[in-house]
JSON list of C-alpha atoms in Angstrom, two decimals:
[
{"chain": "A", "resi": 1, "resn": "UNK", "atom": "CA", "xyz": [-5.33, 36.87, -3.53]},
{"chain": "A", "resi": 2, "resn": "UNK", "atom": "CA", "xyz": [-5.77, 40.71, -2.53]},
{"chain": "A", "resi": 3, "resn": "UNK", "atom": "CA", "xyz": [-6.12, 39.50, 0.93]},
{"chain": "A", "resi": 4, "resn": "UNK", "atom": "CA", "xyz": [-2.77, 38.02, 1.47]},
{"chain": "A", "resi": 5, "resn": "UNK", "atom": "CA", "xyz": [-0.21, 40.97, 0.82]},
{"chain": "A", "resi": 6, "resn": "UNK", "atom": "CA", "xyz": [2.73, 38.18, 0.47]},
{"chain": "A", "resi": 7, "resn": "UNK", "atom": "CA", "xyz": [2.78, 34.71, -0.14]},
{"chain": "A", "resi": 8, "resn": "UNK", "atom": "CA", "xyz": [3.82, 34.56, 3.86]},
{"chain": "A", "resi": 9, "resn": "UNK", "atom": "CA", "xyz": [0.16, 35.86, 4.82]},
{"chain": "A", "resi": 10, "resn": "UNK", "atom": "CA", "xyz": [-1.16, 32.75, 2.40]},
{"chain": "A", "resi": 11, "resn": "UNK", "atom": "CA", "xyz": [1.45, 29.97, 3.88]},
{"chain": "A", "resi": 12, "resn": "UNK", "atom": "CA", "xyz": [-0.03, 31.20, 7.44]},
{"chain": "A", "resi": 13, "resn": "UNK", "atom": "CA", "xyz": [-3.54, 30.97, 6.25]},
{"chain": "A", "resi": 14, "resn": "UNK", "atom": "CA", "xyz": [-2.69, 27.16, 4.43]},
{"chain": "A", "resi": 15, "resn": "UNK", "atom": "CA", "xyz": [-0.90, 25.64, 7.88]},
{"chain": "A", "resi": 16, "resn": "UNK", "atom": "CA", "xyz": [-4.10, 27.15, 9.72]},
{"chain": "A", "resi": 17, "resn": "UNK", "atom": "CA", "xyz": [-6.60, 25.07, 7.23]},
{"chain": "A", "resi": 18, "resn": "UNK", "atom": "CA", "xyz": [-4.11, 22.16, 7.30]},
{"chain": "A", "resi": 19, "resn": "UNK", "atom": "CA", "xyz": [-4.11, 22.35, 11.37]},
{"chain": "A", "resi": 20, "resn": "UNK", "atom": "CA", "xyz": [-7.47, 22.23, 11.31]},
{"chain": "A", "resi": 21, "resn": "UNK", "atom": "CA", "xyz": [-7.89, 19.67, 8.83]},
{"chain": "A", "resi": 22, "resn": "UNK", "atom": "CA", "xyz": [-6.20, 17.27, 11.09]},
{"chain": "A", "resi": 23, "resn": "UNK", "atom": "CA", "xyz": [-7.62, 18.55, 13.96]},
{"chain": "A", "resi": 24, "resn": "UNK", "atom": "CA", "xyz": [-11.13, 17.34, 12.72]},
{"chain": "A", "resi": 25, "resn": "UNK", "atom": "CA", "xyz": [-9.35, 14.09, 11.57]},
{"chain": "A", "resi": 26, "resn": "UNK", "atom": "CA", "xyz": [-8.48, 13.27, 15.03]},
{"chain": "A", "resi": 27, "resn": "UNK", "atom": "CA", "xyz": [-11.76, 14.21, 16.40]},
{"chain": "A", "resi": 28, "resn": "UNK", "atom": "CA", "xyz": [-13.06, 11.65, 13.91]},
{"chain": "A", "resi": 29, "resn": "UNK", "atom": "CA", "xyz": [-11.32, 8.70, 15.19]},
{"chain": "A", "resi": 30, "resn": "UNK", "atom": "CA", "xyz": [-11.80, 9.80, 18.58]},
{"chain": "A", "resi": 31, "resn": "UNK", "atom": "CA", "xyz": [-15.44, 8.94, 18.38]},
{"chain": "A", "resi": 32, "resn": "UNK", "atom": "CA", "xyz": [-15.51, 6.19, 16.36]},
{"chain": "A", "resi": 33, "resn": "UNK", "atom": "CA", "xyz": [-15.99, 3.31, 18.04]},
{"chain": "A", "resi": 34, "resn": "UNK", "atom": "CA", "xyz": [-13.01, 1.06, 20.12]},
{"chain": "A", "resi": 35, "resn": "UNK", "atom": "CA", "xyz": [-13.50, -1.52, 17.22]},
{"chain": "A", "resi": 36, "resn": "UNK", "atom": "CA", "xyz": [-12.90, 0.85, 14.41]},
{"chain": "A", "resi": 37, "resn": "UNK", "atom": "CA", "xyz": [-10.40, 2.89, 16.56]},
{"chain": "A", "resi": 38, "resn": "UNK", "atom": "CA", "xyz": [-8.43, -0.30, 16.74]},
{"chain": "A", "resi": 39, "resn": "UNK", "atom": "CA", "xyz": [-8.75, -0.93, 12.98]},
{"chain": "A", "resi": 40, "resn": "UNK", "atom": "CA", "xyz": [-6.36, 2.11, 12.80]},
{"chain": "A", "resi": 41, "resn": "UNK", "atom": "CA", "xyz": [-2.62, 1.33, 12.17]},
{"chain": "A", "resi": 42, "resn": "UNK", "atom": "CA", "xyz": [-0.71, 4.27, 12.60]},
{"chain": "A", "resi": 43, "resn": "UNK", "atom": "CA", "xyz": [2.15, 2.22, 10.62]},
{"chain": "A", "resi": 44, "resn": "UNK", "atom": "CA", "xyz": [2.79, 1.72, 7.22]},
{"chain": "A", "resi": 45, "resn": "UNK", "atom": "CA", "xyz": [2.08, -1.02, 4.71]},
{"chain": "A", "resi": 46, "resn": "UNK", "atom": "CA", "xyz": [4.26, 0.39, 2.31]},
{"chain": "A", "resi": 47, "resn": "UNK", "atom": "CA", "xyz": [7.45, 1.90, 4.15]},
{"chain": "A", "resi": 48, "resn": "UNK", "atom": "CA", "xyz": [7.99, 5.70, 3.30]},
{"chain": "A", "resi": 49, "resn": "UNK", "atom": "CA", "xyz": [11.81, 5.10, 2.50]},
{"chain": "A", "resi": 50, "resn": "UNK", "atom": "CA", "xyz": [10.93, 2.75, 0.28]},
{"chain": "A", "resi": 51, "resn": "UNK", "atom": "CA", "xyz": [8.28, 4.59, -1.96]},
{"chain": "A", "resi": 52, "resn": "UNK", "atom": "CA", "xyz": [10.54, 7.79, -1.42]},
{"chain": "A", "resi": 53, "resn": "UNK", "atom": "CA", "xyz": [13.32, 5.52, -3.15]},
{"chain": "A", "resi": 54, "resn": "UNK", "atom": "CA", "xyz": [10.90, 4.41, -6.12]},
{"chain": "A", "resi": 55, "resn": "UNK", "atom": "CA", "xyz": [10.28, 8.21, -6.87]},
{"chain": "A", "resi": 56, "resn": "UNK", "atom": "CA", "xyz": [13.76, 8.97, -7.24]},
{"chain": "A", "resi": 57, "resn": "UNK", "atom": "CA", "xyz": [14.07, 6.14, -9.84]},
{"chain": "A", "resi": 58, "resn": "UNK", "atom": "CA", "xyz": [14.85, 7.88, -14.09]},
{"chain": "A", "resi": 59, "resn": "UNK", "atom": "CA", "xyz": [13.67, 4.80, -15.33]},
{"chain": "A", "resi": 60, "resn": "UNK", "atom": "CA", "xyz": [13.27, 5.81, -18.96]},
{"chain": "A", "resi": 61, "resn": "UNK", "atom": "CA", "xyz": [12.57, 2.00, -19.63]},
{"chain": "A", "resi": 62, "resn": "UNK", "atom": "CA", "xyz": [9.74, 1.85, -17.02]},
{"chain": "A", "resi": 63, "resn": "UNK", "atom": "CA", "xyz": [6.95, 4.21, -15.93]},
{"chain": "A", "resi": 64, "resn": "UNK", "atom": "CA", "xyz": [6.69, 3.79, -12.18]},
{"chain": "A", "resi": 65, "resn": "UNK", "atom": "CA", "xyz": [3.65, 6.45, -11.24]},
{"chain": "A", "resi": 66, "resn": "UNK", "atom": "CA", "xyz": [1.73, 3.13, -11.27]},
{"chain": "A", "resi": 67, "resn": "UNK", "atom": "CA", "xyz": [3.15, 1.00, -8.82]},
{"chain": "A", "resi": 68, "resn": "UNK", "atom": "CA", "xyz": [3.80, 4.40, -6.72]},
{"chain": "A", "resi": 69, "resn": "UNK", "atom": "CA", "xyz": [-0.33, 4.88, -6.69]},
{"chain": "A", "resi": 70, "resn": "UNK", "atom": "CA", "xyz": [-0.80, 1.11, -5.81]},
{"chain": "A", "resi": 71, "resn": "UNK", "atom": "CA", "xyz": [1.73, 2.13, -2.63]},
{"chain": "A", "resi": 72, "resn": "UNK", "atom": "CA", "xyz": [0.29, 4.36, -1.96]},
{"chain": "A", "resi": 73, "resn": "UNK", "atom": "CA", "xyz": [-3.00, 2.81, -1.98]},
{"chain": "A", "resi": 74, "resn": "UNK", "atom": "CA", "xyz": [-2.13, 0.54, 0.01]},
{"chain": "A", "resi": 75, "resn": "UNK", "atom": "CA", "xyz": [-1.09, 2.79, 2.44]},
{"chain": "A", "resi": 76, "resn": "UNK", "atom": "CA", "xyz": [-4.45, 4.51, 2.75]},
{"chain": "A", "resi": 77, "resn": "UNK", "atom": "CA", "xyz": [-6.60, 0.87, 2.43]},
{"chain": "A", "resi": 78, "resn": "UNK", "atom": "CA", "xyz": [-3.99, -0.39, 5.79]},
{"chain": "A", "resi": 79, "resn": "UNK", "atom": "CA", "xyz": [-4.25, 2.93, 7.63]},
{"chain": "A", "resi": 80, "resn": "UNK", "atom": "CA", "xyz": [-8.08, 3.04, 7.90]},
{"chain": "A", "resi": 81, "resn": "UNK", "atom": "CA", "xyz": [-8.45, -1.06, 8.46]},
{"chain": "A", "resi": 82, "resn": "UNK", "atom": "CA", "xyz": [-9.68, -2.21, 4.60]},
{"chain": "A", "resi": 83, "resn": "UNK", "atom": "CA", "xyz": [-8.98, -4.97, 4.88]},
{"chain": "A", "resi": 84, "resn": "UNK", "atom": "CA", "xyz": [-10.20, -5.93, 1.54]},
{"chain": "A", "resi": 85, "resn": "UNK", "atom": "CA", "xyz": [-8.96, -3.59, -0.23]},
{"chain": "A", "resi": 86, "resn": "UNK", "atom": "CA", "xyz": [-5.11, -4.87, 1.17]},
{"chain": "A", "resi": 87, "resn": "UNK", "atom": "CA", "xyz": [-6.00, -8.53, -0.26]},
{"chain": "A", "resi": 88, "resn": "UNK", "atom": "CA", "xyz": [-6.93, -6.92, -3.23]},
{"chain": "A", "resi": 89, "resn": "UNK", "atom": "CA", "xyz": [-3.87, -4.41, -4.09]},
{"chain": "A", "resi": 90, "resn": "UNK", "atom": "CA", "xyz": [-1.49, -6.49, -2.77]},
{"chain": "A", "resi": 91, "resn": "UNK", "atom": "CA", "xyz": [-2.86, -8.71, -5.63]},
{"chain": "A", "resi": 92, "resn": "UNK", "atom": "CA", "xyz": [-2.71, -5.99, -8.27]},
{"chain": "A", "resi": 93, "resn": "UNK", "atom": "CA", "xyz": [0.75, -4.91, -7.38]},
{"chain": "A", "resi": 94, "resn": "UNK", "atom": "CA", "xyz": [2.02, -8.37, -7.82]},
{"chain": "A", "resi": 95, "resn": "UNK", "atom": "CA", "xyz": [0.68, -8.82, -11.49]},
{"chain": "A", "resi": 96, "resn": "UNK", "atom": "CA", "xyz": [1.95, -5.51, -11.89]},
{"chain": "A", "resi": 97, "resn": "UNK", "atom": "CA", "xyz": [5.64, -6.18, -11.77]},
{"chain": "A", "resi": 98, "resn": "UNK", "atom": "CA", "xyz": [6.12, -9.27, -13.32]},
{"chain": "A", "resi": 99, "resn": "UNK", "atom": "CA", "xyz": [7.70, -7.10, -16.18]},
{"chain": "A", "resi": 100, "resn": "UNK", "atom": "CA", "xyz": [10.92, -5.24, -14.51]},
{"chain": "A", "resi": 101, "resn": "UNK", "atom": "CA", "xyz": [11.97, -8.40, -14.16]},
{"chain": "A", "resi": 102, "resn": "UNK", "atom": "CA", "xyz": [11.46, -9.57, -17.18]},
{"chain": "A", "resi": 103, "resn": "UNK", "atom": "CA", "xyz": [8.27, -11.93, -16.20]},
{"chain": "A", "resi": 104, "resn": "UNK", "atom": "CA", "xyz": [5.37, -12.50, -17.88]},
{"chain": "A", "resi": 105, "resn": "UNK", "atom": "CA", "xyz": [3.58, -12.93, -14.77]},
{"chain": "A", "resi": 106, "resn": "UNK", "atom": "CA", "xyz": [4.56, -13.04, -10.60]},
{"chain": "A", "resi": 107, "resn": "UNK", "atom": "CA", "xyz": [4.77, -16.95, -10.69]},
{"chain": "A", "resi": 108, "resn": "UNK", "atom": "CA", "xyz": [7.09, -16.81, -13.49]},
{"chain": "A", "resi": 109, "resn": "UNK", "atom": "CA", "xyz": [8.85, -14.31, -11.64]},
{"chain": "A", "resi": 110, "resn": "UNK", "atom": "CA", "xyz": [8.86, -16.17, -8.33]},
{"chain": "A", "resi": 111, "resn": "UNK", "atom": "CA", "xyz": [10.14, -19.46, -10.18]},
{"chain": "A", "resi": 112, "resn": "UNK", "atom": "CA", "xyz": [13.04, -18.35, -12.80]},
{"chain": "A", "resi": 113, "resn": "UNK", "atom": "CA", "xyz": [14.03, -14.88, -11.62]},
{"chain": "A", "resi": 114, "resn": "UNK", "atom": "CA", "xyz": [18.15, -14.64, -10.97]},
{"chain": "A", "resi": 115, "resn": "UNK", "atom": "CA", "xyz": [18.06, -13.80, -8.06]},
{"chain": "A", "resi": 116, "resn": "UNK", "atom": "CA", "xyz": [19.11, -15.26, -4.26]},
{"chain": "A", "resi": 117, "resn": "UNK", "atom": "CA", "xyz": [17.54, -18.18, -3.02]},
{"chain": "A", "resi": 118, "resn": "UNK", "atom": "CA", "xyz": [15.79, -16.96, -0.34]},
{"chain": "A", "resi": 119, "resn": "UNK", "atom": "CA", "xyz": [14.47, -13.81, -2.71]},
{"chain": "A", "resi": 120, "resn": "UNK", "atom": "CA", "xyz": [12.70, -16.59, -4.56]},
{"chain": "A", "resi": 121, "resn": "UNK", "atom": "CA", "xyz": [11.54, -19.01, -1.44]},
{"chain": "A", "resi": 122, "resn": "UNK", "atom": "CA", "xyz": [9.90, -15.18, 0.03]},
{"chain": "A", "resi": 123, "resn": "UNK", "atom": "CA", "xyz": [8.51, -14.46, -3.66]},
{"chain": "A", "resi": 124, "resn": "UNK", "atom": "CA", "xyz": [6.58, -18.29, -3.71]},
{"chain": "A", "resi": 125, "resn": "UNK", "atom": "CA", "xyz": [5.47, -17.79, -0.71]},
{"chain": "A", "resi": 126, "resn": "UNK", "atom": "CA", "xyz": [4.16, -13.84, -0.88]},
{"chain": "A", "resi": 127, "resn": "UNK", "atom": "CA", "xyz": [3.16, -15.34, -4.27]},
{"chain": "A", "resi": 128, "resn": "UNK", "atom": "CA", "xyz": [0.79, -18.37, -2.68]},
{"chain": "A", "resi": 129, "resn": "UNK", "atom": "CA", "xyz": [-0.50, -16.81, 0.13]},
{"chain": "A", "resi": 130, "resn": "UNK", "atom": "CA", "xyz": [-1.24, -13.48, -0.89]},
{"chain": "A", "resi": 131, "resn": "UNK", "atom": "CA", "xyz": [-3.29, -15.18, -4.16]},
{"chain": "A", "resi": 132, "resn": "UNK", "atom": "CA", "xyz": [-5.27, -17.83, -2.53]},
{"chain": "A", "resi": 133, "resn": "UNK", "atom": "CA", "xyz": [-6.31, -15.01, 0.20]},
{"chain": "A", "resi": 134, "resn": "UNK", "atom": "CA", "xyz": [-6.96, -12.15, -1.94]},
{"chain": "A", "resi": 135, "resn": "UNK", "atom": "CA", "xyz": [-8.85, -15.21, -4.48]},
{"chain": "A", "resi": 136, "resn": "UNK", "atom": "CA", "xyz": [-11.11, -16.10, -1.50]},
{"chain": "A", "resi": 137, "resn": "UNK", "atom": "CA", "xyz": [-12.46, -12.20, -0.45]},
{"chain": "A", "resi": 138, "resn": "UNK", "atom": "CA", "xyz": [-12.59, -11.87, -4.49]},
{"chain": "A", "resi": 139, "resn": "UNK", "atom": "CA", "xyz": [-14.85, -14.82, -5.87]},
{"chain": "A", "resi": 140, "resn": "UNK", "atom": "CA", "xyz": [-16.56, -15.92, -2.39]},
{"chain": "A", "resi": 141, "resn": "UNK", "atom": "CA", "xyz": [-20.26, -15.15, -3.00]},
{"chain": "A", "resi": 142, "resn": "UNK", "atom": "CA", "xyz": [-22.51, -13.83, -0.36]},
{"chain": "A", "resi": 143, "resn": "UNK", "atom": "CA", "xyz": [-23.13, -16.45, 2.68]},
{"chain": "A", "resi": 144, "resn": "UNK", "atom": "CA", "xyz": [-25.63, -16.28, 5.63]},
{"chain": "A", "resi": 145, "resn": "UNK", "atom": "CA", "xyz": [-22.55, -16.12, 7.99]},
{"chain": "A", "resi": 146, "resn": "UNK", "atom": "CA", "xyz": [-19.43, -13.96, 6.94]},
{"chain": "A", "resi": 147, "resn": "UNK", "atom": "CA", "xyz": [-16.19, -13.90, 8.63]},
{"chain": "A", "resi": 148, "resn": "UNK", "atom": "CA", "xyz": [-14.49, -10.45, 7.67]},
{"chain": "A", "resi": 149, "resn": "UNK", "atom": "CA", "xyz": [-10.80, -9.89, 7.12]},
{"chain": "A", "resi": 150, "resn": "UNK", "atom": "CA", "xyz": [-8.39, -9.16, 9.45]},
{"chain": "A", "resi": 151, "resn": "UNK", "atom": "CA", "xyz": [-4.92, -7.21, 9.98]},
{"chain": "A", "resi": 152, "resn": "UNK", "atom": "CA", "xyz": [-3.20, -9.79, 10.40]},
{"chain": "A", "resi": 153, "resn": "UNK", "atom": "CA", "xyz": [-4.46, -11.89, 7.55]},
{"chain": "A", "resi": 154, "resn": "UNK", "atom": "CA", "xyz": [-3.82, -9.25, 4.91]},
{"chain": "A", "resi": 155, "resn": "UNK", "atom": "CA", "xyz": [-0.36, -8.56, 6.60]},
{"chain": "A", "resi": 156, "resn": "UNK", "atom": "CA", "xyz": [1.64, -9.15, 3.80]},
{"chain": "A", "resi": 157, "resn": "UNK", "atom": "CA", "xyz": [4.48, -6.08, 4.63]},
{"chain": "A", "resi": 158, "resn": "UNK", "atom": "CA", "xyz": [7.57, -7.69, 4.87]},
{"chain": "A", "resi": 159, "resn": "UNK", "atom": "CA", "xyz": [7.20, -9.58, 1.45]},
{"chain": "A", "resi": 160, "resn": "UNK", "atom": "CA", "xyz": [5.90, -6.51, -0.65]},
{"chain": "A", "resi": 161, "resn": "UNK", "atom": "CA", "xyz": [8.63, -4.59, 0.94]},
{"chain": "A", "resi": 162, "resn": "UNK", "atom": "CA", "xyz": [11.85, -7.27, -0.12]},
{"chain": "A", "resi": 163, "resn": "UNK", "atom": "CA", "xyz": [9.87, -7.14, -3.61]},
{"chain": "A", "resi": 164, "resn": "UNK", "atom": "CA", "xyz": [10.16, -3.48, -3.68]},
{"chain": "A", "resi": 165, "resn": "UNK", "atom": "CA", "xyz": [13.78, -3.24, -2.82]},
{"chain": "A", "resi": 166, "resn": "UNK", "atom": "CA", "xyz": [14.68, -5.48, -5.73]},
{"chain": "A", "resi": 167, "resn": "UNK", "atom": "CA", "xyz": [12.89, -3.13, -7.70]},
{"chain": "A", "resi": 168, "resn": "UNK", "atom": "CA", "xyz": [14.67, 0.03, -6.15]},
{"chain": "A", "resi": 169, "resn": "UNK", "atom": "CA", "xyz": [17.94, -2.57, -6.57]},
{"chain": "A", "resi": 170, "resn": "UNK", "atom": "CA", "xyz": [17.31, -3.43, -10.42]},
{"chain": "A", "resi": 171, "resn": "UNK", "atom": "CA", "xyz": [15.52, 0.08, -11.87]},
{"chain": "A", "resi": 172, "resn": "UNK", "atom": "CA", "xyz": [18.06, 2.42, -12.90]}
]
């Protein structure tokens, strides 16, 4: 600390270190094969605005820290093309949320929640599609020939965003 006489000196050093880390990451990405580069997504799985809305909640009844962690891990997995992880984390998120809606399971939420008909139908679709796809990847044993999931297969972003927007709406 003696080397840095003021907090601005330390701040400048931290900014230089951060810039170097970002530069190294960008160089590492460009050195990857084209197939790997195409797997890296620039958009988030869970929109950053939705995460900020969840962080702003001050609910006494619900601790949203694990929900936020799942959202951030989904973004990391999505960004790096970790499609197995996206499928499994989506399933974990769906299993985590039902108590907020006074339900024991996500299927119960999808069929019994007092929301609009379009919300119910979207949640039923999210439940059926994401569970079947995640189950297929979670429970399949090794085979002679594998087909890996693609971003299109695990892209549940619209349904997850609709669900999280309802969480933002109902959680104080």
